[in-house]
Amino acid sequence: MTISRLLDQVHVDLPDNKSYDILIGSNLLSDSKYLEPYCQDREVLIVTNPTVAKYHLQTLLLGLGQMCAKLNVVEVIDSEEAKTAPYLEQIYTSLLEHNYSRRSLIIALGGGVIGDLAGYAAATYQRGVDFLQIPTTLLAQVDSSIGGKTAINHKLGKNMIGAFHQPVNVLVDLEVLKTLPNRELSAGLAEVIKYGFIFSSEFIDYLEVNLDRLLDKDLNTLAYTIRRCCEFKAKVVAEDEKEAGVRALLNLGHTYGHAIEAHQGYGNWLHGEAISTGMVLAGLTTLELINQNHQAPVELNFTHGDLEKVKMLLKRAKLPIHIPDNMNSEHFLKYMARDKKNLANQIVLVLFAHLGKAYVEKNVASHTITKVIDKYKG
Ligand SMILES: NC(=O)c1ccc[n+]([C@@H]2O[C@H](COP(=O)([O-])OP(=O)(O)OC[C@H]3O[C@@H](n4cnc5c(N)ncnc54)[C@H](O)[C@@H]3O)[C@@H](O)[C@H]2O)c1
Ligand SMILES: O=C(O)C(=O)C[C@@H](O)[C@H](O)[C@H](O)COP(=O)(O)O
Ligand SMILES: [Zn+2]
């Protein structure tokens, strides 16, 4: 029998009884005491995919034992393609075929794809049922399982159909990361590094020292890093649940990155890979604005040396920092013109104010974006 260990707990403070905790520890999945508060005597549907199911479904089923009033499992395909209408339909069909009621609970067991898809199913099934996040990738443990953004993609834009729907709890079990492939670990590190770039030069320093330990999946380093990221995200979500303001900072690198994901065909560039290049492009955009003597809403103090630091950290995390060969500035602008942050046809970007502080720039001309892309492509 495995012994569970709760290491940390981060609270997400929200109005209207929507607050919840992120529990971080080892072997939480197989310990019924972490599942009982949400699953005891409930109608439960687990949404997962064949890869995650192969490694971790039995552990979760062991933890659940006989506690649920009803228990079924839906496995969608293992792909970013799962964030589309046919797979959402697969979940609704299973819920309906098994007569799930409004008091049901959906468990998302998987990475960000499963979390976003199952979360959106929970937001919409019978106008909304509870859902529990059990994130199994680093990316999902530090970012996508927290904050209630749920969505599917449209071929014309990423996460375009969705809802804000908060989970009832997030269970982060560090043990599951043992089976995570290295490329996926690196994709998660992109979002980890993002928090440093947005919020904290101290956290950047920490990552510069500890990156190799993270790439080696050292459990203590992962535990500290995941806790810090959850704290960064919980704080900003508590301040601005529905992205009316400060939450937009979490989109650093995403306007460029989402364009790459959509243009390459979802899944060909992993989300973390696309935002890695996107963060470099955000840095180049700040430099271009400084070059233009642009009047930004905050003081800009970002140098070519800072950009080199950004690129170096991402490269050390084994992430791409180049623009795909088949993309030019027109391709980028086509997708960026539809970004969710935009205001009245004005492209809004999250940029670097300095290393460790991001800001929202509401006044970026498309010729600036063209210049950045053309220059970087060389
Ligand atoms: N809602 C949000 O706030 C938010 C935040 C960031 C990203 N996202 C979304 O998250 C998605 C990316 O998530 P992701 O990077 O977790 O990708 P993912 O969900 O596709 O998972 C990555 C791969 O790892 C596999 N996998 C998952 N857990 C595993 C484990 N423990 N062991 C072995 N294999 C495992 C999956 O089957 C998949 O093949 C994107 O769609 C992105 O838009 C959402
Ligand atoms: O939680 C947020 O807010 C984020 O922006 C986190 C991002 O890492 C994430 O990729 C999110 O899904 C992007 O949201 P979108 O609104 O740009 O689709
Ligand atoms: Zn992201």
CSV table of C-alpha atoms and ligand atoms in Angstrom, one decimal:
chain,number,residue,atom,x,y,z
A,1,MET,CA,0.0,0.0,0.0
A,2,THR,CA,1.3,3.5,-0.9
A,3,ILE,CA,1.3,6.2,1.7
A,4,SER,CA,0.0,9.6,0.6
A,5,ARG,CA,1.8,12.9,1.7
A,6,LEU,CA,0.2,16.3,1.5
A,7,LEU,CA,3.0,18.8,1.0
A,8,ASP,CA,1.2,22.1,0.3
A,9,GLN,CA,-2.1,23.7,-0.1
A,10,VAL,CA,-2.9,26.9,-2.1
A,11,HIS,CA,-6.2,28.6,-1.7
A,12,VAL,CA,-8.0,30.2,-4.6
A,13,ASP,CA,-10.2,32.9,-3.1
A,14,LEU,CA,-13.3,33.7,-5.1
A,15,PRO,CA,-16.8,35.2,-4.5
A,16,ASP,CA,-20.1,33.4,-4.5
A,17,ASN,CA,-18.9,30.2,-2.8
A,18,LYS,CA,-16.6,29.4,-5.7
A,19,SER,CA,-13.4,29.3,-3.6
A,20,TYR,CA,-11.4,26.1,-3.7
A,21,ASP,CA,-8.0,24.6,-2.7
A,22,ILE,CA,-5.2,23.2,-4.8
A,23,LEU,CA,-3.7,20.2,-2.9
A,24,ILE,CA,-0.2,19.4,-3.8
A,25,GLY,CA,1.4,16.1,-2.6
A,26,SER,CA,2.4,12.5,-3.4
A,27,ASN,CA,0.1,9.6,-3.9
A,28,LEU,CA,-3.0,11.7,-3.4
A,29,LEU,CA,-4.9,9.9,-6.2
A,30,SER,CA,-5.1,6.6,-4.5
A,31,ASP,CA,-6.0,8.0,-1.1
A,32,SER,CA,-9.8,8.1,-0.6
A,33,LYS,CA,-9.7,10.9,1.9
A,34,TYR,CA,-8.8,13.5,-0.8
A,35,LEU,CA,-11.6,12.2,-3.0
A,36,GLU,CA,-14.4,11.7,-0.5
A,37,PRO,CA,-15.4,15.3,0.0
A,38,TYR,CA,-16.3,15.6,-3.7
A,39,CYS,CA,-17.1,12.0,-4.8
A,40,GLN,CA,-18.9,10.3,-1.9
A,41,ASP,CA,-22.4,9.2,-3.0
A,42,ARG,CA,-22.1,11.3,-6.1
A,43,GLU,CA,-22.7,10.4,-9.7
A,44,VAL,CA,-19.2,10.7,-11.1
A,45,LEU,CA,-17.9,10.6,-14.7
A,46,ILE,CA,-14.1,10.5,-15.3
A,47,VAL,CA,-12.9,12.1,-18.5
A,48,THR,CA,-9.5,11.0,-19.6
A,49,ASN,CA,-7.6,9.6,-22.6
A,50,PRO,CA,-6.0,6.2,-23.4
A,51,THR,CA,-2.4,7.4,-22.5
A,52,VAL,CA,-3.3,8.8,-19.1
A,53,ALA,CA,-5.7,5.9,-18.5
A,54,LYS,CA,-3.0,3.4,-19.1
A,55,TYR,CA,-0.7,4.9,-16.4
A,56,HIS,CA,-3.0,6.4,-13.9
A,57,LEU,CA,-6.7,5.4,-14.1
A,58,GLN,CA,-6.4,2.3,-12.0
A,59,THR,CA,-4.8,4.4,-9.2
A,60,LEU,CA,-7.7,6.8,-9.2
A,61,LEU,CA,-10.2,3.9,-9.3
A,62,LEU,CA,-8.4,2.4,-6.3
A,63,GLY,CA,-8.8,5.8,-4.5
A,64,LEU,CA,-12.5,6.0,-5.4
A,65,GLY,CA,-13.3,2.4,-4.3
A,66,GLN,CA,-17.0,2.0,-3.9
A,67,MET,CA,-17.7,5.6,-2.7
A,68,CYS,CA,-19.5,6.9,-5.8
A,69,ALA,CA,-23.3,6.4,-6.4
A,70,LYS,CA,-22.5,6.0,-10.1
A,71,LEU,CA,-19.1,5.8,-11.9
A,72,ASN,CA,-18.3,5.7,-15.6
A,73,VAL,CA,-15.2,6.6,-17.6
A,74,VAL,CA,-15.0,8.4,-21.0
A,75,GLU,CA,-11.8,8.1,-22.9
A,76,VAL,CA,-11.4,10.7,-25.7
A,77,ILE,CA,-8.5,10.6,-28.2
A,78,ASP,CA,-5.1,11.7,-27.1
A,79,SER,CA,-4.7,14.9,-29.1
A,80,GLU,CA,-5.3,18.6,-29.0
A,81,GLU,CA,-7.9,17.6,-31.6
A,82,ALA,CA,-10.0,16.4,-28.6
A,83,LYS,CA,-10.8,20.1,-27.9
A,84,THR,CA,-13.5,20.0,-30.6
A,85,ALA,CA,-17.2,19.5,-30.8
A,86,PRO,CA,-17.2,15.7,-31.6
A,87,TYR,CA,-15.4,14.9,-28.4
A,88,LEU,CA,-17.5,17.3,-26.3
A,89,GLU,CA,-20.5,15.4,-27.8
A,90,GLN,CA,-18.9,12.1,-26.8
A,91,ILE,CA,-18.9,13.3,-23.1
A,92,TYR,CA,-22.5,14.6,-23.3
A,93,THR,CA,-23.6,11.3,-24.9
A,94,SER,CA,-22.1,9.3,-22.1
A,95,LEU,CA,-23.6,11.5,-19.4
A,96,LEU,CA,-27.1,11.2,-21.0
A,97,GLU,CA,-26.9,7.5,-21.8
A,98,HIS,CA,-26.1,6.9,-18.1
A,99,ASN,CA,-28.8,9.3,-16.9
A,100,TYR,CA,-26.4,11.7,-15.1
A,101,SER,CA,-28.3,14.4,-13.1
A,102,ARG,CA,-27.5,18.0,-12.3
A,103,ARG,CA,-25.8,16.9,-9.1
A,104,SER,CA,-23.1,15.0,-11.0
A,105,LEU,CA,-19.4,15.5,-10.8
A,106,ILE,CA,-17.0,15.3,-13.7
A,107,ILE,CA,-13.4,14.4,-13.0
A,108,ALA,CA,-10.8,15.7,-15.5
A,109,LEU,CA,-7.9,13.2,-15.3
A,110,GLY,CA,-5.2,14.4,-17.7
A,111,GLY,CA,-3.4,17.3,-19.1
A,112,GLY,CA,-4.7,20.7,-20.2
A,113,VAL,CA,-6.6,19.3,-23.1
A,114,ILE,CA,-8.6,17.0,-20.9
A,115,GLY,CA,-9.1,19.8,-18.3
A,116,ASP,CA,-10.3,22.3,-20.9
A,117,LEU,CA,-12.6,19.9,-22.6
A,118,ALA,CA,-14.1,18.2,-19.5
A,119,GLY,CA,-14.3,21.6,-17.8
A,120,TYR,CA,-16.4,22.9,-20.7
A,121,ALA,CA,-18.6,19.8,-20.7
A,122,ALA,CA,-19.1,20.5,-17.0
A,123,ALA,CA,-19.9,24.1,-17.6
A,124,THR,CA,-22.6,23.3,-20.1
A,125,TYR,CA,-24.1,19.9,-19.2
A,126,GLN,CA,-27.6,20.6,-17.9
A,127,ARG,CA,-26.4,24.3,-17.6
A,128,GLY,CA,-23.5,23.4,-15.3
A,129,VAL,CA,-22.3,20.6,-13.0
A,130,ASP,CA,-19.4,20.4,-10.6
A,131,PHE,CA,-15.9,19.3,-11.8
A,132,LEU,CA,-12.7,18.2,-10.1
A,133,GLN,CA,-9.4,18.8,-11.7
A,134,ILE,CA,-6.7,16.0,-11.5
A,135,PRO,CA,-4.0,17.5,-13.6
A,136,THR,CA,-1.4,15.0,-14.9
A,137,THR,CA,1.1,17.1,-16.9
A,138,LEU,CA,3.4,19.8,-15.4
A,139,LEU,CA,1.6,22.4,-17.6
A,140,ALA,CA,-1.8,21.4,-16.2
A,141,GLN,CA,-0.5,21.3,-12.6
A,142,VAL,CA,0.9,24.8,-12.7
A,143,ASP,CA,-1.6,26.5,-15.0
A,144,SER,CA,-4.5,25.0,-16.8
A,145,SER,CA,-6.2,23.2,-13.9
A,146,ILE,CA,-6.5,26.5,-12.0
A,147,GLY,CA,-8.7,29.5,-12.7
A,148,GLY,CA,-11.7,28.0,-14.5
A,149,LYS,CA,-10.9,28.8,-18.1
A,150,THR,CA,-12.5,26.0,-20.1
A,151,ALA,CA,-12.8,25.8,-23.8
A,152,ILE,CA,-12.6,24.0,-27.2
A,153,ASN,CA,-10.8,25.3,-30.2
A,154,HIS,CA,-12.1,26.6,-33.6
A,155,LYS,CA,-10.0,26.2,-36.7
A,156,LEU,CA,-10.0,30.0,-37.0
A,157,GLY,CA,-8.8,30.5,-33.4
A,158,LYS,CA,-7.6,28.8,-30.2
A,159,ASN,CA,-10.0,28.4,-27.2
A,160,MET,CA,-12.7,30.4,-29.0
A,161,ILE,CA,-15.7,28.6,-27.6
A,162,GLY,CA,-15.7,28.3,-23.9
A,163,ALA,CA,-16.8,29.4,-20.4
A,164,PHE,CA,-15.4,30.4,-17.1
A,165,HIS,CA,-16.3,27.5,-14.8
A,166,GLN,CA,-14.3,27.0,-11.6
A,167,PRO,CA,-13.4,23.5,-10.4
A,168,VAL,CA,-14.5,22.4,-6.9
A,169,ASN,CA,-10.9,21.4,-6.1
A,170,VAL,CA,-7.5,20.7,-7.8
A,171,LEU,CA,-5.6,17.6,-6.8
A,172,VAL,CA,-1.9,17.8,-7.8
A,173,ASP,CA,-0.2,14.4,-7.4
A,174,LEU,CA,3.5,14.7,-8.1
A,175,GLU,CA,3.8,11.0,-8.6
A,176,VAL,CA,2.0,11.1,-12.0
A,177,LEU,CA,4.8,13.3,-13.5
A,178,LYS,CA,7.1,10.2,-13.4
A,179,THR,CA,5.5,8.9,-16.6
A,180,LEU,CA,5.4,12.3,-18.4
A,181,PRO,CA,7.5,12.4,-21.6
A,182,ASN,CA,10.4,14.9,-21.6
A,183,ARG,CA,8.9,17.0,-24.5
A,184,GLU,CA,5.8,17.5,-22.4
A,185,LEU,CA,7.8,18.4,-19.3
A,186,SER,CA,9.5,21.1,-21.3
A,187,ALA,CA,6.2,22.4,-22.6
A,188,GLY,CA,5.1,22.8,-19.0
A,189,LEU,CA,8.3,24.6,-18.2
A,190,ALA,CA,7.3,27.3,-20.7
A,191,GLU,CA,4.3,28.2,-18.5
A,192,VAL,CA,6.5,27.9,-15.4
A,193,ILE,CA,9.1,30.3,-16.8
A,194,LYS,CA,6.2,32.6,-17.9
A,195,TYR,CA,5.3,33.3,-14.3
A,196,GLY,CA,8.9,34.5,-13.6
A,197,PHE,CA,8.8,36.8,-16.7
A,198,ILE,CA,5.4,38.3,-15.6
A,199,PHE,CA,5.7,38.5,-11.9
A,200,SER,CA,9.1,37.9,-10.3
A,201,SER,CA,12.8,38.4,-11.2
A,202,GLU,CA,13.5,36.3,-8.0
A,203,PHE,CA,11.6,33.4,-9.5
A,204,ILE,CA,13.6,33.8,-12.7
A,205,ASP,CA,16.8,33.6,-10.6
A,206,TYR,CA,15.5,30.5,-8.9
A,207,LEU,CA,14.7,28.8,-12.2
A,208,GLU,CA,18.1,29.7,-13.6
A,209,VAL,CA,19.7,27.9,-10.7
A,210,ASN,CA,17.3,24.9,-10.6
A,211,LEU,CA,16.3,24.3,-14.2
A,212,ASP,CA,18.5,21.2,-14.6
A,213,ARG,CA,16.9,19.7,-11.4
A,214,LEU,CA,13.5,20.4,-13.0
A,215,LEU,CA,14.5,18.7,-16.2
A,216,ASP,CA,15.6,15.7,-14.1
A,217,LYS,CA,12.2,15.7,-12.4
A,218,ASP,CA,13.7,16.1,-8.9
A,219,LEU,CA,10.6,15.9,-6.7
A,220,ASN,CA,11.6,18.5,-4.1
A,221,THR,CA,12.4,21.1,-6.8
A,222,LEU,CA,9.1,20.2,-8.7
A,223,ALA,CA,7.1,20.5,-5.5
A,224,TYR,CA,8.5,24.0,-4.7
A,225,THR,CA,8.2,25.2,-8.3
A,226,ILE,CA,4.6,23.9,-8.7
A,227,ARG,CA,3.6,25.5,-5.4
A,228,ARG,CA,5.0,28.9,-6.4
A,229,CYS,CA,3.3,28.8,-9.8
A,230,CYS,CA,0.0,27.9,-8.1
A,231,GLU,CA,0.4,30.8,-5.8
A,232,PHE,CA,1.1,33.2,-8.7
A,233,LYS,CA,-1.9,32.0,-10.5
A,234,ALA,CA,-4.3,31.8,-7.5
A,235,LYS,CA,-3.5,35.4,-6.6
A,236,VAL,CA,-4.2,36.8,-10.0
A,237,VAL,CA,-7.4,34.7,-10.5
A,238,ALA,CA,-8.6,35.9,-7.1
A,239,GLU,CA,-8.1,39.5,-8.1
A,240,ASP,CA,-9.7,39.2,-11.6
A,241,GLU,CA,-11.6,36.0,-12.1
A,242,LYS,CA,-13.0,36.8,-15.6
A,243,GLU,CA,-10.0,38.7,-17.1
A,244,ALA,CA,-11.4,42.2,-16.9
A,245,GLY,CA,-7.9,43.4,-16.2
A,246,VAL,CA,-4.8,42.0,-14.5
A,247,ARG,CA,-5.5,38.4,-15.4
A,248,ALA,CA,-4.6,39.2,-19.0
A,249,LEU,CA,-1.0,39.2,-17.9
A,250,LEU,CA,-1.1,35.4,-17.9
A,251,ASN,CA,-1.3,35.7,-21.7
A,252,LEU,CA,2.3,36.8,-22.1
A,253,GLY,CA,3.5,35.1,-25.4
A,254,HIS,CA,0.0,33.8,-26.1
A,255,THR,CA,-1.2,36.1,-28.8
A,256,TYR,CA,1.8,35.2,-31.0
A,257,GLY,CA,1.8,31.6,-29.7
A,258,HIS,CA,-1.9,30.9,-30.4
A,259,ALA,CA,-1.3,32.1,-34.0
A,260,ILE,CA,1.5,29.5,-34.3
A,261,GLU,CA,-0.7,26.7,-32.9
A,262,ALA,CA,-3.6,27.5,-35.1
A,263,HIS,CA,-1.5,28.0,-38.3
A,264,GLN,CA,0.6,24.8,-37.8
A,265,GLY,CA,-2.5,22.7,-37.1
A,266,TYR,CA,-3.4,22.2,-33.4
A,267,GLY,CA,-1.0,19.8,-31.7
A,268,ASN,CA,1.9,20.0,-34.2
A,269,TRP,CA,3.5,22.7,-32.0
A,270,LEU,CA,2.6,22.0,-28.4
A,271,HIS,CA,1.0,24.9,-26.5
A,272,GLY,CA,4.1,25.4,-24.3
A,273,GLU,CA,6.4,25.3,-27.4
A,274,ALA,CA,4.3,27.9,-29.2
A,275,ILE,CA,4.2,30.3,-26.2
A,276,SER,CA,8.0,29.9,-25.8
A,277,THR,CA,8.5,31.4,-29.2
A,278,GLY,CA,5.6,33.8,-28.4
A,279,MET,CA,7.4,35.1,-25.3
A,280,VAL,CA,10.6,35.8,-27.4
A,281,LEU,CA,8.4,37.7,-29.9
A,282,ALA,CA,6.8,39.7,-27.0
A,283,GLY,CA,10.3,40.6,-25.9
A,284,LEU,CA,11.2,41.7,-29.4
A,285,THR,CA,8.0,43.8,-29.6
A,286,THR,CA,9.0,45.6,-26.3
A,287,LEU,CA,12.4,46.4,-27.8
A,288,GLU,CA,10.8,47.6,-31.0
A,289,LEU,CA,8.4,49.9,-29.0
A,290,ILE,CA,11.4,51.3,-27.1
A,291,ASN,CA,13.2,51.9,-30.4
A,292,GLN,CA,10.1,53.9,-31.6
A,293,ASN,CA,10.0,56.0,-28.4
A,294,HIS,CA,6.5,54.6,-27.9
A,295,GLN,CA,4.5,56.1,-25.0
A,296,ALA,CA,3.7,53.0,-23.0
A,297,PRO,CA,1.4,53.0,-19.9
A,298,VAL,CA,4.4,51.9,-17.7
A,299,GLU,CA,8.1,52.6,-17.9
A,300,LEU,CA,9.8,50.2,-20.3
A,301,ASN,CA,13.2,49.0,-19.1
A,302,PHE,CA,13.9,46.0,-21.2
A,303,THR,CA,17.3,45.5,-22.9
A,304,HIS,CA,18.8,43.3,-25.6
A,305,GLY,CA,20.7,41.6,-22.8
A,306,ASP,CA,17.3,40.8,-21.1
A,307,LEU,CA,16.1,39.3,-24.4
A,308,GLU,CA,19.2,37.1,-24.5
A,309,LYS,CA,18.4,35.9,-20.9
A,310,VAL,CA,14.8,35.1,-22.0
A,311,LYS,CA,16.0,33.1,-25.0
A,312,MET,CA,18.8,31.3,-23.0
A,313,LEU,CA,16.4,30.2,-20.2
A,314,LEU,CA,13.8,28.9,-22.8
A,315,LYS,CA,16.6,27.1,-24.8
A,316,ARG,CA,17.9,25.5,-21.6
A,317,ALA,CA,14.4,24.2,-21.0
A,318,LYS,CA,14.6,22.5,-24.4
A,319,LEU,CA,12.0,24.8,-25.9
A,320,PRO,CA,11.9,26.3,-29.4
A,321,ILE,CA,12.4,30.0,-29.8
A,322,HIS,CA,12.2,30.3,-33.6
A,323,ILE,CA,9.4,31.3,-35.9
A,324,PRO,CA,8.1,28.3,-38.0
A,325,ASP,CA,9.5,28.4,-41.6
A,326,ASN,CA,6.0,28.4,-43.1
A,327,MET,CA,4.8,31.6,-41.2
A,328,ASN,CA,5.2,35.2,-42.2
A,329,SER,CA,3.8,38.4,-40.6
A,330,GLU,CA,0.6,38.2,-42.6
A,331,HIS,CA,-0.1,34.7,-41.2
A,332,PHE,CA,0.5,36.1,-37.7
A,333,LEU,CA,-1.7,39.1,-38.2
A,334,LYS,CA,-4.6,37.1,-39.5
A,335,TYR,CA,-4.9,35.2,-36.2
A,336,MET,CA,-3.8,38.0,-34.0
A,337,ALA,CA,-6.6,40.2,-35.3
A,338,ARG,CA,-9.1,37.8,-33.7
A,339,ASP,CA,-7.5,37.5,-30.3
A,340,LYS,CA,-9.9,37.5,-27.3
A,341,LYS,CA,-8.1,40.4,-25.7
A,342,ASN,CA,-8.5,42.8,-28.6
A,343,LEU,CA,-10.6,45.9,-28.3
A,344,ALA,CA,-12.5,47.4,-31.3
A,345,ASN,CA,-10.1,46.0,-33.9
A,346,GLN,CA,-7.1,47.1,-31.9
A,347,ILE,CA,-4.6,44.3,-31.2
A,348,VAL,CA,-3.8,44.1,-27.5
A,349,LEU,CA,-0.5,42.4,-26.5
A,350,VAL,CA,1.1,41.4,-23.2
A,351,LEU,CA,4.7,42.6,-23.3
A,352,PHE,CA,7.7,42.9,-21.0
A,353,ALA,CA,7.9,46.2,-19.0
A,354,HIS,CA,11.2,44.7,-17.6
A,355,LEU,CA,12.4,41.2,-16.8
A,356,GLY,CA,10.0,40.1,-14.1
A,357,LYS,CA,7.2,42.5,-14.9
A,358,ALA,CA,4.7,42.3,-17.8
A,359,TYR,CA,2.1,44.8,-18.8
A,360,VAL,CA,-0.8,45.1,-21.1
A,361,GLU,CA,-0.2,47.2,-24.2
A,362,LYS,CA,-3.4,48.3,-25.9
A,363,ASN,CA,-1.7,50.3,-28.6
A,364,VAL,CA,0.4,48.1,-31.0
A,365,ALA,CA,0.3,49.0,-34.7
A,366,SER,CA,0.2,46.1,-37.1
A,367,HIS,CA,3.3,47.5,-38.8
A,368,THR,CA,5.2,47.0,-35.5
A,369,ILE,CA,4.2,43.3,-35.5
A,370,THR,CA,5.2,43.0,-39.2
A,371,LYS,CA,8.6,44.6,-38.4
A,372,VAL,CA,9.2,42.3,-35.4
A,373,ILE,CA,8.4,39.1,-37.4
A,374,ASP,CA,10.3,40.2,-40.5
A,375,LYS,CA,13.4,41.2,-38.5
A,376,TYR,CA,13.4,38.0,-36.4
A,377,LYS,CA,13.0,35.8,-39.5
A,378,GLY,CA,16.0,37.6,-40.8
B,1,LIG,N1,-7.4,26.6,-19.1
B,1,LIG,C1,-6.2,27.2,-19.0
B,1,LIG,O1,-6.1,28.1,-18.2
B,1,LIG,C2,-5.1,26.7,-19.8
B,1,LIG,C3,-3.8,27.1,-19.4
B,1,LIG,C4,-2.7,26.6,-20.2
B,1,LIG,C5,-2.9,25.7,-21.2
B,1,LIG,N2,-4.2,25.4,-21.5
B,1,LIG,C6,-4.4,24.4,-22.6
B,1,LIG,O2,-3.9,23.2,-22.2
B,1,LIG,C7,-3.5,22.4,-23.4
B,1,LIG,C8,-2.1,21.8,-23.2
B,1,LIG,O3,-2.1,21.0,-22.1
B,1,LIG,P1,-0.9,20.0,-21.9
B,1,LIG,O4,0.4,20.6,-22.2
B,1,LIG,O5,-1.1,19.4,-20.5
B,1,LIG,O6,-1.2,18.9,-23.0
B,1,LIG,P2,-2.1,17.6,-23.1
B,1,LIG,O7,-3.2,17.6,-22.3
B,1,LIG,O8,-2.2,17.2,-24.6
B,1,LIG,O9,-1.1,16.5,-22.5
B,1,LIG,C9,0.2,16.3,-23.1
B,1,LIG,C10,0.5,14.8,-23.5
B,1,LIG,O10,0.9,14.2,-22.3
B,1,LIG,C11,0.1,13.0,-22.1
B,1,LIG,N3,0.0,12.8,-20.6
B,1,LIG,C12,-0.7,13.6,-19.8
B,1,LIG,N4,-0.4,13.2,-18.5
B,1,LIG,C13,0.5,12.2,-18.6
B,1,LIG,C14,1.3,11.5,-17.6
B,1,LIG,N5,1.2,11.7,-16.3
B,1,LIG,N6,2.1,10.6,-18.1
B,1,LIG,C15,2.3,10.4,-19.4
B,1,LIG,N7,1.7,11.0,-20.4
B,1,LIG,C16,0.8,12.0,-20.0
B,1,LIG,C17,-1.2,13.3,-22.8
B,1,LIG,O11,-1.9,12.1,-23.1
B,1,LIG,C18,-0.7,14.1,-24.0
B,1,LIG,O12,-0.3,13.2,-25.0
B,1,LIG,C19,-3.7,23.3,-24.5
B,1,LIG,O13,-4.9,23.0,-25.2
B,1,LIG,C20,-3.8,24.7,-23.9
B,1,LIG,O14,-4.5,25.6,-24.7
B,1,LIG,C21,-5.3,25.8,-20.8
B,2,LIG,O1,-5.6,31.4,-17.1
B,2,LIG,C1,-5.3,32.3,-17.9
B,2,LIG,O2,-6.0,33.4,-17.8
B,2,LIG,C2,-4.4,32.2,-19.0
B,2,LIG,O3,-4.3,33.0,-19.9
B,2,LIG,C3,-3.5,31.0,-18.9
B,2,LIG,C4,-2.9,30.6,-20.3
B,2,LIG,O4,-1.7,29.9,-20.0
B,2,LIG,C5,-3.8,29.6,-21.0
B,2,LIG,O5,-3.1,29.2,-22.2
B,2,LIG,C6,-5.2,30.1,-21.4
B,2,LIG,O6,-6.0,29.0,-21.9
B,2,LIG,C7,-5.2,31.2,-22.5
B,2,LIG,O7,-6.4,31.7,-22.5
B,2,LIG,P1,-7.1,32.5,-23.7
B,2,LIG,O8,-8.1,33.3,-23.0
B,2,LIG,O9,-6.0,33.3,-24.3
B,2,LIG,O10,-7.6,31.5,-24.6
B,3,ZN,ZN,-1.0,29.0,-21.8
